[in-house]
PDB file of C-alpha atoms in Angstrom:
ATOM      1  CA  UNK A  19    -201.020  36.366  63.463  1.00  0.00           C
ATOM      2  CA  UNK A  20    -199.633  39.853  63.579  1.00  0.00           C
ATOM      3  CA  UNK A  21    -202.153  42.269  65.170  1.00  0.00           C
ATOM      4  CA  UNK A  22    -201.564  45.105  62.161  1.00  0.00           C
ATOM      5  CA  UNK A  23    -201.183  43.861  58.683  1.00  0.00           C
ATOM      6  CA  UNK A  24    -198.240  44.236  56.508  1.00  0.00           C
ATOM      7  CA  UNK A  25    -197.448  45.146  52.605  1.00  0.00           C
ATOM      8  CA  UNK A  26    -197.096  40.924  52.427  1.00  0.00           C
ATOM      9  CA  UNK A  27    -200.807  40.857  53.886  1.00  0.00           C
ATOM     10  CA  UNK A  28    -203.471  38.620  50.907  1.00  0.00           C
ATOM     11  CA  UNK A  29    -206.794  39.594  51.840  1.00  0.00           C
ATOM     12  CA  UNK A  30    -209.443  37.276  51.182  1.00  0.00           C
ATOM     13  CA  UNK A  31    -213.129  36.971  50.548  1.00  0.00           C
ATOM     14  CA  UNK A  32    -214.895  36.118  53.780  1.00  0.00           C
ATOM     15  CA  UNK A  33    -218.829  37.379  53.518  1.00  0.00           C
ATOM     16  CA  UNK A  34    -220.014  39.438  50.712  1.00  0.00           C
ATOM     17  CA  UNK A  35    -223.949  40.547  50.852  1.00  0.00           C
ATOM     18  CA  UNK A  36    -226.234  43.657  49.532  1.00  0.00           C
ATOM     19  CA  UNK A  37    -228.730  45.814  51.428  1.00  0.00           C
ATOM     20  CA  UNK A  38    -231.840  46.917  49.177  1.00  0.00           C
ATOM     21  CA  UNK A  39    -232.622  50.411  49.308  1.00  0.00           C
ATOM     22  CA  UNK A  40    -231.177  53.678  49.447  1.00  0.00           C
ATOM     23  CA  UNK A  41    -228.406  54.284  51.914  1.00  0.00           C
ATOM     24  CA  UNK A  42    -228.743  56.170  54.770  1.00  0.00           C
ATOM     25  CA  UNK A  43    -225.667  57.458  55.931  1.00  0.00           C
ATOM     26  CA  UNK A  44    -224.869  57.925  59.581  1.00  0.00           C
ATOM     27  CA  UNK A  45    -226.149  60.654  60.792  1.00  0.00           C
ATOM     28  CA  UNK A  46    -225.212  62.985  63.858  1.00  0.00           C
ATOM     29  CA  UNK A  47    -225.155  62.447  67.034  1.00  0.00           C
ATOM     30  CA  UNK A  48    -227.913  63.794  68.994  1.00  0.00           C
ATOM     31  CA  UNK A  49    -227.774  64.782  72.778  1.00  0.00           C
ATOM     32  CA  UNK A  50    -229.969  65.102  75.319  1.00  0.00           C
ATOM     33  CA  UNK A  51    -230.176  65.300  79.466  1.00  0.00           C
ATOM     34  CA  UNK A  52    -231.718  62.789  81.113  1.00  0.00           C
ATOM     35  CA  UNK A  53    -232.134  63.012  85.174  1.00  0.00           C
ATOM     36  CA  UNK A  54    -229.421  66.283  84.874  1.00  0.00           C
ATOM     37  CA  UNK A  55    -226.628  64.306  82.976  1.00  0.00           C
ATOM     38  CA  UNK A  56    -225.745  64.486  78.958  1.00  0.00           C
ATOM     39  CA  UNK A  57    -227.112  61.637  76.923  1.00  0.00           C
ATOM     40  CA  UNK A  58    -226.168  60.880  73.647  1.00  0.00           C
ATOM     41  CA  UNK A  59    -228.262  58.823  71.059  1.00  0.00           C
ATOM     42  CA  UNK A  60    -228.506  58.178  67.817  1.00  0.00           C
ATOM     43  CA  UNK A  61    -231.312  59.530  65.038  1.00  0.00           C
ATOM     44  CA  UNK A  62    -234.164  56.836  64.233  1.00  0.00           C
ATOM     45  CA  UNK A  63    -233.293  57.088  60.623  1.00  0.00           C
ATOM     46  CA  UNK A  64    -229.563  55.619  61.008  1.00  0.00           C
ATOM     47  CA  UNK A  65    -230.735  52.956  63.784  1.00  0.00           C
ATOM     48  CA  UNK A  66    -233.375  51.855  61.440  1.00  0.00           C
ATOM     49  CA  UNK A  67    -230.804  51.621  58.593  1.00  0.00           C
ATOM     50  CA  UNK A  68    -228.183  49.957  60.948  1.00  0.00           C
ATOM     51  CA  UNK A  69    -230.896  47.467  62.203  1.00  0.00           C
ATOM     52  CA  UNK A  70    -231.546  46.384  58.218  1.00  0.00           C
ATOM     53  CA  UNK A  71    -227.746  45.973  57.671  1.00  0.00           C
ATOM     54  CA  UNK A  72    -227.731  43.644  60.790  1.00  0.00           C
ATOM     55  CA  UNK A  73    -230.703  41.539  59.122  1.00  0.00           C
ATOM     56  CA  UNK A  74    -228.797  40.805  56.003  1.00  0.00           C
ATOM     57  CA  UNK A  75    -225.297  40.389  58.078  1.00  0.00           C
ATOM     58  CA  UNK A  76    -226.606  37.747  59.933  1.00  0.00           C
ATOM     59  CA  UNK A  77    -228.452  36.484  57.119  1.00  0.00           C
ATOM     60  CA  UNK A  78    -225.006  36.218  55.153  1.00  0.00           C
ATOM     61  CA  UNK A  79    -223.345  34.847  57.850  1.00  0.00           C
ATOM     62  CA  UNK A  80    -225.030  31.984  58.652  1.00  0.00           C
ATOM     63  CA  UNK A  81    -222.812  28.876  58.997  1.00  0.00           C
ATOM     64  CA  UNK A  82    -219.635  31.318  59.556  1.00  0.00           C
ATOM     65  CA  UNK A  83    -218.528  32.217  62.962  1.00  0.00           C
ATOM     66  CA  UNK A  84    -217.520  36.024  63.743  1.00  0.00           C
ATOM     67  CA  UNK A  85    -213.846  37.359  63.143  1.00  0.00           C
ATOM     68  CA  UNK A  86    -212.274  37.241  66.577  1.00  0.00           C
ATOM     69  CA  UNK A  87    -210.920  40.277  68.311  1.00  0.00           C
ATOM     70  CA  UNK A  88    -207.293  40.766  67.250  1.00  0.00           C
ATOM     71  CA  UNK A  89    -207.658  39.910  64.011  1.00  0.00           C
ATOM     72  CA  UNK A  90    -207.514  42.623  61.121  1.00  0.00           C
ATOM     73  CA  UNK A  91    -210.695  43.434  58.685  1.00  0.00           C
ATOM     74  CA  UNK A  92    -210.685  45.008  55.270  1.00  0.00           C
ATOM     75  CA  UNK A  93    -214.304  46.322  54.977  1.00  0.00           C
ATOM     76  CA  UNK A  94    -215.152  47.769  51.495  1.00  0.00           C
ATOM     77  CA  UNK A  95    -218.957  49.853  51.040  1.00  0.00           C
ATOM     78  CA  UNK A  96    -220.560  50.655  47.818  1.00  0.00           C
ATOM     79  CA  UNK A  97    -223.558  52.910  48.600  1.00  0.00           C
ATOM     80  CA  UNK A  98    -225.075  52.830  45.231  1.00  0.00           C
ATOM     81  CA  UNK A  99    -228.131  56.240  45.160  1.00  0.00           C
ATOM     82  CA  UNK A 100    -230.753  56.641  42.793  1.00  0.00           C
ATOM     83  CA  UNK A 101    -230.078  59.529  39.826  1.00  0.00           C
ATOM     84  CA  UNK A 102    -231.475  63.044  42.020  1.00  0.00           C
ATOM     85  CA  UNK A 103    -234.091  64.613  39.891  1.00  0.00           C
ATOM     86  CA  UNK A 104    -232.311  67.240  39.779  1.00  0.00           C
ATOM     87  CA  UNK A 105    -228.904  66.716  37.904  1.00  0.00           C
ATOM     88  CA  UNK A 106    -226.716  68.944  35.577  1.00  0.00           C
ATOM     89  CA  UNK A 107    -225.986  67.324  31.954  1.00  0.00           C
ATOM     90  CA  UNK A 108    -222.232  68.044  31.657  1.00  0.00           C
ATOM     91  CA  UNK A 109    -219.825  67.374  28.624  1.00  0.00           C
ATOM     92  CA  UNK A 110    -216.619  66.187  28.979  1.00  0.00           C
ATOM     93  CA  UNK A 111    -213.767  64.422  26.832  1.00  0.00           C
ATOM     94  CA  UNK A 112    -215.393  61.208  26.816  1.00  0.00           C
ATOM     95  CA  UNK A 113    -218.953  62.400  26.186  1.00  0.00           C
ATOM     96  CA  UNK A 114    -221.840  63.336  28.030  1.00  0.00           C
ATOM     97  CA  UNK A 115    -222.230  62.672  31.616  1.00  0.00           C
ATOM     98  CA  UNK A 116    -224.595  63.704  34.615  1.00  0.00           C
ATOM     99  CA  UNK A 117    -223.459  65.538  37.849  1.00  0.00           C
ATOM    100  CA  UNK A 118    -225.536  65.508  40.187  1.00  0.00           C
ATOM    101  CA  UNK A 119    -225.873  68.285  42.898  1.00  0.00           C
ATOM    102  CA  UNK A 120    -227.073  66.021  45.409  1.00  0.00           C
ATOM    103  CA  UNK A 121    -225.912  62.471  46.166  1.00  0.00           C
ATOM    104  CA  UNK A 122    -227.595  61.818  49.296  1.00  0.00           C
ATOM    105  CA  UNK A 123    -224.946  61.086  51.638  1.00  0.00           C
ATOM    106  CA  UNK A 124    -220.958  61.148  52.165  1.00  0.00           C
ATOM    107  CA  UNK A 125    -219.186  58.034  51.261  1.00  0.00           C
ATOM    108  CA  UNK A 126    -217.905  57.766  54.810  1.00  0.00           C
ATOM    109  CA  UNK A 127    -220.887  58.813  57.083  1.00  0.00           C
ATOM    110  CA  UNK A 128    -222.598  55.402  54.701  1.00  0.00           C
ATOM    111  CA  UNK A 129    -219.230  53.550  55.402  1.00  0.00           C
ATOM    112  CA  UNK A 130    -219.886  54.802  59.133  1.00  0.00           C
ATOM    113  CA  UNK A 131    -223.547  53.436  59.272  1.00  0.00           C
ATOM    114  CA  UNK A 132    -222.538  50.145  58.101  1.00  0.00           C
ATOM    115  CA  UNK A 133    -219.636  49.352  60.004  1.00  0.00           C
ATOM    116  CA  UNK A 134    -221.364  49.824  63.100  1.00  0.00           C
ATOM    117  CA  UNK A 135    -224.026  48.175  62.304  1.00  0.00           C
ATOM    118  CA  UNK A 136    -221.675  44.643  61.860  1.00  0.00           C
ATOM    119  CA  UNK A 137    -220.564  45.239  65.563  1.00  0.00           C
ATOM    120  CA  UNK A 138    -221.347  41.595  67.092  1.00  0.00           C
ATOM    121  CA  UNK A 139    -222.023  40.335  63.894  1.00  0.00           C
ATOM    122  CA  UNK A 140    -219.131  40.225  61.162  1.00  0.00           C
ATOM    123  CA  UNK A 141    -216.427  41.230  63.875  1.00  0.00           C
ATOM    124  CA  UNK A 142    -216.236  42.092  67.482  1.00  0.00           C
ATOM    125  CA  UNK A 143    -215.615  45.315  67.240  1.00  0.00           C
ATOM    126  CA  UNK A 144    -214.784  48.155  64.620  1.00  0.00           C
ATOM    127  CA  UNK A 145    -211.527  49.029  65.769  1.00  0.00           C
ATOM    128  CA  UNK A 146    -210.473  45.526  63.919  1.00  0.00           C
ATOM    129  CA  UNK A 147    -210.624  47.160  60.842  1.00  0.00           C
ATOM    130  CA  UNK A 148    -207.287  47.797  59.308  1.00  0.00           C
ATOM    131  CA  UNK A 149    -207.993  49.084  55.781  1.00  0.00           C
ATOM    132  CA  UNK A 150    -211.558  50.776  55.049  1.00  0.00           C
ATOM    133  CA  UNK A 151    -212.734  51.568  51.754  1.00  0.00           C
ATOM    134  CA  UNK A 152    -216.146  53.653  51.327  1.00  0.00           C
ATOM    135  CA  UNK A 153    -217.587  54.815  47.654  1.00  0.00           C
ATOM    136  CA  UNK A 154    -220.443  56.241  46.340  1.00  0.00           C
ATOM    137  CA  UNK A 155    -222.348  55.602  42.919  1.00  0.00           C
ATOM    138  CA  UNK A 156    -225.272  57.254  41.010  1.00  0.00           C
ATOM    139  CA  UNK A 157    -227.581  53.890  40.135  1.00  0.00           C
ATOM    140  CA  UNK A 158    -228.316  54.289  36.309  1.00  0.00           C
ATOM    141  CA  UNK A 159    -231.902  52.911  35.380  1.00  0.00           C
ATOM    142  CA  UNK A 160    -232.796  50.218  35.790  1.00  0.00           C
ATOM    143  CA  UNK A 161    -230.018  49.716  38.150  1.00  0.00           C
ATOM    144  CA  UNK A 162    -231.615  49.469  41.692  1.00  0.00           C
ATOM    145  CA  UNK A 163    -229.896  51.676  44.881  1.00  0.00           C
ATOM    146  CA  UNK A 164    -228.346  49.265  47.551  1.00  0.00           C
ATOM    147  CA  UNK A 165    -225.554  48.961  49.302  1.00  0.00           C
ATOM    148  CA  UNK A 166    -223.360  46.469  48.503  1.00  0.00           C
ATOM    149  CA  UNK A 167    -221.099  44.888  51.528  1.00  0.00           C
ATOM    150  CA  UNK A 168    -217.523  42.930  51.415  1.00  0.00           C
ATOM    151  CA  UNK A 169    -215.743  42.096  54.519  1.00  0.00           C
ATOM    152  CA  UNK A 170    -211.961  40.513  53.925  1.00  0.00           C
ATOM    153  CA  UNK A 171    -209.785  38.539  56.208  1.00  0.00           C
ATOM    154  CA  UNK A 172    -206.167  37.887  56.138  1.00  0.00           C
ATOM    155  CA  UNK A 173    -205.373  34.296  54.358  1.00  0.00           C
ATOM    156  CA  UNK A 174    -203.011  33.397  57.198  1.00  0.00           C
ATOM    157  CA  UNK A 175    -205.596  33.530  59.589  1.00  0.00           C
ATOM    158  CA  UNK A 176    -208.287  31.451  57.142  1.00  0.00           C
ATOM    159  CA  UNK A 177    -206.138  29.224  56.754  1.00  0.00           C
ATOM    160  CA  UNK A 178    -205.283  28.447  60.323  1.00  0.00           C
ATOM    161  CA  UNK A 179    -209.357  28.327  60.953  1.00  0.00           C
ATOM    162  CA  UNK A 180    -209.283  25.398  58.082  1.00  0.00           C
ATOM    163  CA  UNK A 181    -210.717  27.323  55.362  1.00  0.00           C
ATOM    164  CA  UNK A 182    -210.022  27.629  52.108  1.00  0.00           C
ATOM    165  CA  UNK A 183    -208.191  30.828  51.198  1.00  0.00           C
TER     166      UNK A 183
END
């Protein structure tokens, strides 16, 4: 198993789950001094929302053991937000449409937030991840916001595990 993947890489399915809610994306860091040296923390908010992501990891990956070090991860995350109240109706070639001024988050401070929060769960560590993919969605009524998480694993290493890829 090559450490990096290549154009020849097949990526396949290995745990797929969705986190209710709104997104929260990752927020900054925050500092502080603690007996006269720098501390750095992060917000309640995004620990709170990494702690939920967590739940359902290990939830969906019950049965499965983690993705060893060494081994590449595609991670994809769909951070689906509720319509803002306060949207512009636009027109364009193919018909109406809303743009919103206000989404909620970035697409990779929610792909930030989530891959840190699979740390010890999915994978050992987020450097494994070779190809990340982060996008954000206005939920339409009576679509629901979530998050919707898909980790991917090379099939050469499934298959030497004795899965099916």
């Amino acid at each position: 198993m090559h450490l990096f993947p290549s154009t020849s890489t097949t990526w396949v399915p290995f745990v797929r789950f969705h986190v209710p809610g709104v997104p929260q994306p990752k927020g900054r860091p925050r500092f502080s001094i603690r007996r006269g040296r720098p501390h750095t923390y992060t917000d309640d908010k995004t620990r709170a929302y990494e702690d939920m992501v967590k739940l359902f990891a290990v939830s969906a990956m019950a049965g499965r053991t983690m993705i060893p070090a060494g081994v590449p991860v595609r991670l994809d995350v769909l951070g689906v937000f509720p319509l803002p109240k306060s949207r512009r109706r636009k027109t364009g070639p193919k018909g109406p449409f809303y743009k919103a001024t206000r989404t909620g988050g970035d697409a990779d401070n929610v792909y930030k937030a989530v891959a840190d929060a699979l740390n010890g769960v999915v994978y050992v560590d987020d450097c494994q991840i070779a190809i990340p993919r982060g996008e954000v969605l206005l939920a339409e009524p009576p679509d629901e916001p979530r998050a919707v998480v898909s980790v991917f694993v090379p099939r050469s290493w499934l298959s030497a595990q004795g899965g099916t890829p």
